[in-house]
Coordinates of C-alpha atoms and ligand atoms in Angstrom, one line a residue:
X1 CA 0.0 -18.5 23.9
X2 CA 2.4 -15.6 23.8
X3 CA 2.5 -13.0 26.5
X4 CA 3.5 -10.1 24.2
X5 CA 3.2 -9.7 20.5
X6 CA 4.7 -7.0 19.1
X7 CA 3.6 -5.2 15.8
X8 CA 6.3 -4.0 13.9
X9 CA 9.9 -3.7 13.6
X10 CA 11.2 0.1 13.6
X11 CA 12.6 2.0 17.1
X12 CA 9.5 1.5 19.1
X13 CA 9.5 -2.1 18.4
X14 CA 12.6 -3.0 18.5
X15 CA 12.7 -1.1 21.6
X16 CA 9.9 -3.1 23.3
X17 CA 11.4 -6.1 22.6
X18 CA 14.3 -5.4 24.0
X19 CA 13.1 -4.2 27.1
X20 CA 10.1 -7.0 27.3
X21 CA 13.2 -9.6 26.4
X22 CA 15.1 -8.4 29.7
X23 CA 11.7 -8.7 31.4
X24 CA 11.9 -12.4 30.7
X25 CA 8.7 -12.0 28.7
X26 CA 9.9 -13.7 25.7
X27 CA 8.2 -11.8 23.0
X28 CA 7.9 -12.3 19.3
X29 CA 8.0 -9.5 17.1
X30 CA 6.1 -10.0 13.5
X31 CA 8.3 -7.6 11.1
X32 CA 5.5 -6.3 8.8
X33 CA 6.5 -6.1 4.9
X34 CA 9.5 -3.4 5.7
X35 CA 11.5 -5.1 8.4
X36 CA 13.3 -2.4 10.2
X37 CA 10.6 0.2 9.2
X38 CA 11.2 3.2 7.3
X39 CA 14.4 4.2 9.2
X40 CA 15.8 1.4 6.8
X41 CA 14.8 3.6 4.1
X42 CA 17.1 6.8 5.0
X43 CA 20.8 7.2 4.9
X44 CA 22.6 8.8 7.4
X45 CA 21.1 9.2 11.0
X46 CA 22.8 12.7 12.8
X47 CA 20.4 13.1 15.4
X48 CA 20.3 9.3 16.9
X49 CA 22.4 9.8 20.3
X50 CA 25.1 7.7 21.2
X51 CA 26.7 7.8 17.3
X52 CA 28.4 11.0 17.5
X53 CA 29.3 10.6 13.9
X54 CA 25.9 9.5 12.5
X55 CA 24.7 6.3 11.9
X56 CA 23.2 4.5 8.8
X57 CA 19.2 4.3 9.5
X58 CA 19.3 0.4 8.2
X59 CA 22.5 -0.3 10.5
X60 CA 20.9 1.0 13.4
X61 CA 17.7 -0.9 12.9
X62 CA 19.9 -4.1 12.7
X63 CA 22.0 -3.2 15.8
X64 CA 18.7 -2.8 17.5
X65 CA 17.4 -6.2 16.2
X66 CA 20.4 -8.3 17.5
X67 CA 20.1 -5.9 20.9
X68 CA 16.7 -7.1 21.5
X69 CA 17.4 -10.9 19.5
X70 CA 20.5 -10.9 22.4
X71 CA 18.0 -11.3 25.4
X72 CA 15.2 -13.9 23.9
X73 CA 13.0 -11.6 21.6
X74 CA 11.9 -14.0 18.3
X75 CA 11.7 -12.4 15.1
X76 CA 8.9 -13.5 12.8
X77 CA 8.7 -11.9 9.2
X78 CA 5.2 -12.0 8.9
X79 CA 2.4 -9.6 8.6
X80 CA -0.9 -9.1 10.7
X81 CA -4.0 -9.5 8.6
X82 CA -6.5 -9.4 11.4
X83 CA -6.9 -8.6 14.9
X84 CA -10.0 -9.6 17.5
X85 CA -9.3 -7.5 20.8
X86 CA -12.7 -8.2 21.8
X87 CA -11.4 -10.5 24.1
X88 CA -8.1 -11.9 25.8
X89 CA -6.1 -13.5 24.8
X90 CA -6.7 -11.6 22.1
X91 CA -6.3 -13.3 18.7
X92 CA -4.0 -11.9 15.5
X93 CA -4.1 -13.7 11.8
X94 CA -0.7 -13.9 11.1
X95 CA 0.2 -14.9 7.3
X96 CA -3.3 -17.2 7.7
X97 CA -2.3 -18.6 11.1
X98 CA -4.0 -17.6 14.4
X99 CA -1.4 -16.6 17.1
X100 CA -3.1 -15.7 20.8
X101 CA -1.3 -12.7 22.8
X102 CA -2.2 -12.3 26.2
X103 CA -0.7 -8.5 25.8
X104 CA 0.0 -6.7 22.4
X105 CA 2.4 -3.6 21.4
X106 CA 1.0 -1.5 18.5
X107 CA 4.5 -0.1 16.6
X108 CA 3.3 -0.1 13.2
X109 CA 5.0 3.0 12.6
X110 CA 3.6 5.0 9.0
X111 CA 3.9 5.0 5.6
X112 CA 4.9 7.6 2.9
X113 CA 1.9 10.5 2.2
X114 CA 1.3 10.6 -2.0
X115 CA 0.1 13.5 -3.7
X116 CA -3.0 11.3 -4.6
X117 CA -2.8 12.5 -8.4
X118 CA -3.5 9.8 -10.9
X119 CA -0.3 9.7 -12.9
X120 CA 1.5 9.5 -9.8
X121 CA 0.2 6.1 -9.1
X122 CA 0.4 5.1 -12.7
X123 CA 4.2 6.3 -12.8
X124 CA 5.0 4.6 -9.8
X125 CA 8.2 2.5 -9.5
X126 CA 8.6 4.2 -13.4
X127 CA 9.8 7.7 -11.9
X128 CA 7.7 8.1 -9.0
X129 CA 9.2 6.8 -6.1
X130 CA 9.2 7.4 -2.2
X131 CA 12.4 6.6 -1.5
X132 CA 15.7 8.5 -2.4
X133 CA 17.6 5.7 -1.0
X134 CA 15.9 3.2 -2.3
X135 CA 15.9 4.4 -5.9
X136 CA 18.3 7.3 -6.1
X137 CA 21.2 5.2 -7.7
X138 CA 19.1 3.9 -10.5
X139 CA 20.4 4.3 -13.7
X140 CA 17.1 6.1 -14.9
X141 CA 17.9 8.8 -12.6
X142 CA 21.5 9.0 -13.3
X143 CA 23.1 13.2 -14.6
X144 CA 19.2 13.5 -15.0
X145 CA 17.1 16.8 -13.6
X146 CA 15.3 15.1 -10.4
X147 CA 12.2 16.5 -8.7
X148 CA 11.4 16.5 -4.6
X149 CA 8.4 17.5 -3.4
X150 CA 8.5 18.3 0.2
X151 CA 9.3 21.2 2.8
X152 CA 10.3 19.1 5.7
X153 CA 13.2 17.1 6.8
X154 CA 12.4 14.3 4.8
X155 CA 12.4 16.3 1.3
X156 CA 16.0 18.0 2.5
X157 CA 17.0 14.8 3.1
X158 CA 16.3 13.1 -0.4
X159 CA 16.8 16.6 -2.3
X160 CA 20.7 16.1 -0.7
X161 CA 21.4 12.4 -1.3
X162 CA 19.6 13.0 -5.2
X163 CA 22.4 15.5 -5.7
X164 CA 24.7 12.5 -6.1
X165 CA 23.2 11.1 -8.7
X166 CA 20.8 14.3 -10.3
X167 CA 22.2 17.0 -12.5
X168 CA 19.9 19.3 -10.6
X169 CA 17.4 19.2 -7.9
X170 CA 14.2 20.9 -8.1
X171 CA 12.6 21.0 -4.8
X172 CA 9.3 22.0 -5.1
X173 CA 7.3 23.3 -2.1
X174 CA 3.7 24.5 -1.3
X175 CA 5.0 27.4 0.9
X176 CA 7.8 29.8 0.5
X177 CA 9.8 28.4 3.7
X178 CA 11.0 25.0 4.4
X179 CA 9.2 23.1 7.8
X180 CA 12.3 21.1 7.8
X181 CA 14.8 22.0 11.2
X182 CA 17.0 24.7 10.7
X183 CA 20.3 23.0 10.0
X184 CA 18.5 20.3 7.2
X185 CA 17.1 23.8 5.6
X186 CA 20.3 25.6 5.7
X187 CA 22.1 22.8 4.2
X188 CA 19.9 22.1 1.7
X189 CA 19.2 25.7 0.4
X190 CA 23.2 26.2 0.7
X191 CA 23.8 23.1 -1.7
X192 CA 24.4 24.5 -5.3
X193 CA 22.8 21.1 -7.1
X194 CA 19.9 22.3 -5.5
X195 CA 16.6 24.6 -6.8
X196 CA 14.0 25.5 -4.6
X197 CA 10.7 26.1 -6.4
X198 CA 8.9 28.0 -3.6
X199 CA 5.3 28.5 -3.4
X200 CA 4.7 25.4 -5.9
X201 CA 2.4 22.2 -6.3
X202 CA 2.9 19.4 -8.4
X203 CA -0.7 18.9 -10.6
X204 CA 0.2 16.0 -12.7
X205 CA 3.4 14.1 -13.5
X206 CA 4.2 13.4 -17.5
X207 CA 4.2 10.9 -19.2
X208 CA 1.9 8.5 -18.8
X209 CA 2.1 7.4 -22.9
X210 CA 6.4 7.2 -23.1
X211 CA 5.2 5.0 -19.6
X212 CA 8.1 6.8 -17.7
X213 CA 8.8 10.5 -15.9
X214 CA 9.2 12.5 -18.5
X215 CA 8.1 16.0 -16.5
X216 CA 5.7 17.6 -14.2
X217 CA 3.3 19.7 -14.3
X218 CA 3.3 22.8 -11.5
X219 CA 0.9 25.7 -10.8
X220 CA 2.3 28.4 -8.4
X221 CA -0.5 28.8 -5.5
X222 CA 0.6 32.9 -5.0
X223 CA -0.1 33.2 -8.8
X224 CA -1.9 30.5 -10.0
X225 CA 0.7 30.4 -13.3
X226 CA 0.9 27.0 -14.8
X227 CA 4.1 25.6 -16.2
X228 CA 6.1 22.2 -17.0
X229 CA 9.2 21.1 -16.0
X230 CA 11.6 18.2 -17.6
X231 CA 12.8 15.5 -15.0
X232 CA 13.5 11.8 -15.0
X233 CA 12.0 11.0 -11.5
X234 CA 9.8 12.7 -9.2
X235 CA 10.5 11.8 -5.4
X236 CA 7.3 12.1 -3.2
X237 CA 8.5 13.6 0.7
X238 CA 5.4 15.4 2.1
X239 CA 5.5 13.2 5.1
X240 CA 3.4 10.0 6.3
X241 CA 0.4 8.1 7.1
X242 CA 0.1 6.4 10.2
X243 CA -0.4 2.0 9.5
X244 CA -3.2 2.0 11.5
X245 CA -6.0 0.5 9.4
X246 CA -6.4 -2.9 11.1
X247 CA -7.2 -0.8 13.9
X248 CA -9.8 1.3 13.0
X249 CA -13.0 -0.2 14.6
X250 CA -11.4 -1.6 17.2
X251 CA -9.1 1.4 18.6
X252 CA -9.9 5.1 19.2
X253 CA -8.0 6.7 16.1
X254 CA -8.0 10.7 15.5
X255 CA -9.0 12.4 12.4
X256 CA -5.8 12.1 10.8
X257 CA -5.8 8.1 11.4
X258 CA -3.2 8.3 14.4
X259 CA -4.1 5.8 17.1
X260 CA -5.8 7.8 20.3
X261 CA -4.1 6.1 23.8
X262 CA -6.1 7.3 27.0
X263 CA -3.0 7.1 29.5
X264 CA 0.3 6.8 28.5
X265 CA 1.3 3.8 26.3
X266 CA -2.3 2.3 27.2
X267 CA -5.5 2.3 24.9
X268 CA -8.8 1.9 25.9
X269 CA -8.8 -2.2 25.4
X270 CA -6.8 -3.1 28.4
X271 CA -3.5 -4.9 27.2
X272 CA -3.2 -3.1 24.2
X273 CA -0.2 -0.5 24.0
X274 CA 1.1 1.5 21.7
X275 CA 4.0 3.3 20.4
X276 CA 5.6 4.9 17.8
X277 CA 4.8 6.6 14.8
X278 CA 1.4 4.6 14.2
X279 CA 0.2 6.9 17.6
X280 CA 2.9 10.1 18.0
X281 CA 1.9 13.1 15.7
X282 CA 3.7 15.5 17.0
X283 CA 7.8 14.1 17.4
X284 CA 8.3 11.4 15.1
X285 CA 12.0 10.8 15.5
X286 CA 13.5 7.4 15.9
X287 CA 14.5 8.4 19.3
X288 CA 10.9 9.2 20.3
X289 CA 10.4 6.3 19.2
X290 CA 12.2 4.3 20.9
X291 CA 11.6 5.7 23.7
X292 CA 7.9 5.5 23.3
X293 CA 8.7 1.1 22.8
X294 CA 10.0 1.6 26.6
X295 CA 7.1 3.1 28.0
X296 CA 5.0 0.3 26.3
X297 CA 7.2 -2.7 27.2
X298 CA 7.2 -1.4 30.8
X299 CA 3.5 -0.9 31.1
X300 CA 2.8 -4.2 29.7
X301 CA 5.4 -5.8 31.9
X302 CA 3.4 -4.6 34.9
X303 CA 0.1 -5.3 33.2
X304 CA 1.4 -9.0 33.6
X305 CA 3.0 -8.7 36.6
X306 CA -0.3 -7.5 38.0
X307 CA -2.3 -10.4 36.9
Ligands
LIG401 P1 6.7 16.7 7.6 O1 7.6 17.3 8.6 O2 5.2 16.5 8.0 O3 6.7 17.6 6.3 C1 5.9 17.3 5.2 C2 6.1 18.3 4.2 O4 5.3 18.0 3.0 C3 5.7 19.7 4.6 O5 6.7 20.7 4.2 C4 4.4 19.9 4.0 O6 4.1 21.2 3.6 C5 4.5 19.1 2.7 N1 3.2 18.5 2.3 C6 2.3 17.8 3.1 N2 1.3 17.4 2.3 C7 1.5 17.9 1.1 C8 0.7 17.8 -0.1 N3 -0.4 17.2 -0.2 N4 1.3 18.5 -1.2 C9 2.4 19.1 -1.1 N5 3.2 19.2 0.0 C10 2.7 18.6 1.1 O7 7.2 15.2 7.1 P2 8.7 14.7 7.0 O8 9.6 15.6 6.3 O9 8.5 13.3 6.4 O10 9.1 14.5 8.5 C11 8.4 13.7 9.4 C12 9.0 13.7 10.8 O11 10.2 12.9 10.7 C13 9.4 15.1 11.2 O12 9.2 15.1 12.6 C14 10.9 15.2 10.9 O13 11.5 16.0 11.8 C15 11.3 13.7 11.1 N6 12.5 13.5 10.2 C16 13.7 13.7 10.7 C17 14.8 13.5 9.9 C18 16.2 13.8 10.5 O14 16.2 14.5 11.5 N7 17.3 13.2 10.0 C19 14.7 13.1 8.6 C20 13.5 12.8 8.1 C21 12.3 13.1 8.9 P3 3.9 22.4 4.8 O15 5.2 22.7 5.3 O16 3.2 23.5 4.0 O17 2.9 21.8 5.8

């Protein structure tokens, strides 16, 4: 039996391995699909303390891995199918294989919003993407006009890297200011490569019969016009959805799917802890994060230690 199970492998897990490793807890983290998590997925982290010139999100993710890997925690690429907290030790399917966790650490972070249109889904992986990183350097998308939906840090983020690669960047926002933090928005409004679209949604992407991005389809919400506009890809950034779904009869979730804890890093089934993006709405920064993975690791250290 294991005394802590961690879900998931961004900042908060990683950082509650690391601390329930140097606890002498000997925990196993099970990676999920995206080892790393979605900090893997970005480029350059500025706002990470400690890396005064920036760090790259999936080299920090692997610095923190060997951290925690350095004092006992066990990796395990594998993927939680099911949980039973109805009773301890409570019981995970892992990959088909039960695994028993006498205390667990919820850090299964979030994944990417979509605009929930149904050419976006059809198009996906042929145009569509989430990820400028992922798929920015593509030759599909290469001296092409790109789109980026988004107003927050995220859509600044891709809009910049895609002006690598793009011809020109058409970021397209539902308002007429960016959410994003001030020096992301500066930046990215002051970058020449890059046209905002303000006041804008996406209403279908083109072209479902060449099966590739051929355009997209906008409506301005002040004015209700309609119009088109050519582009080779279509980058999705209006923020995430918490991973929370094996949890939803067993934990308190709110409306918006982000797990509910009732003090601290603790949940109403004692021994569950959470941290992360799958429970913080309101920071969601790596070093929140990480900081929430602390507070988790140290409240099921002295869960244990009380027993
Ligand atoms: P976010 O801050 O929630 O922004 C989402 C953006 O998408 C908003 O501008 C929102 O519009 C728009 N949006 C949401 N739903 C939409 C829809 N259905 N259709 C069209 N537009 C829609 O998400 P994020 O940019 O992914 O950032 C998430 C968190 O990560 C933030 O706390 C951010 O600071 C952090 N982050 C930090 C960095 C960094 O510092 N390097 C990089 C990336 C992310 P409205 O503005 O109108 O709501």
């Amino acid at each position: 039996m294991e005394n802590v199970v961690i879900i998931g492998s961004g900042c908060a897990g990683w950082t509650a391995a690391l601390y329930t490793a140097r606890a002498n807890l000997n925990p196993v983290v099970l990676t999920g699909v995206t080892p790393g998590g979605l900090l893997t997925t970005t480029s350059m982290v500025e706002n990470f303390p400690g890396f005064p010139e920036g760090v790259d999100g999936y080299e920090l993710m692997t610095r923190m891995q060997k951290q925690a890997e350095r004092f006992g925690a066990r990796t395990k690429f594998a993927t939680v199918e099911a949980v039973d907290l109805s009773q301890r030790p409570f019981v995970l399917t892992v990959d088909g294989e039960l695994m028993q966790a006498r205390t667990l650490i919820i850090a299964t972070g979030a994944g990417h919003r979509h605009l929930g249109l149904e050419n976006e889904h059809r198009l996906e992986k042929k145009g569509v993407t989430y990820c400028a990183t992922c798929d920015g350097a593509l030759p599909m998308f290469r001296n092409q006009p790109l789109v980026v939906v988004g107003g927050g840090d995220s859509a600044c983020e891709e809009a910049t890297y895609l002006t690598r690669f793009a011809s020109t960047v058409y970021l397209i926002h539902r308002r007429d200011q960016l959410r994003a933090s001030k020096i992301m928005a500066e930046r990215t409004l002051a970058n020449p490569k890059i046209q905002p679209v303000w006041d804008t949604v996406v209403t279908d992407v083109l072209d479902v019969k060449q099966d590739k991005v051929t355009g997209v389809r906008l409506r301005n919400v002040k004015t209700q016009k309609e119009s088109a506009l050519d582009c080779a890809g279509v980058f999705v950034a209006i923020g995430h959805v918490p991973n929370t779904q094996l949890f939803k009869t067993v934990l308190d979730l709110d409306e918006a799917g982000y797990i509910l804890p009732t003090k601290g890093a603790a949940t109403k089934v004692p021994g569950v802890f959470v941290a992360g993006d799958c429970v913080d709405r309101v920071y969601r920064q790596a070093i929140t994060a990480a900081g929430m993975g602390c507070a988790a690791a140290i409240e099921a250290e002295r869960f244990l230690a009380a027993e």
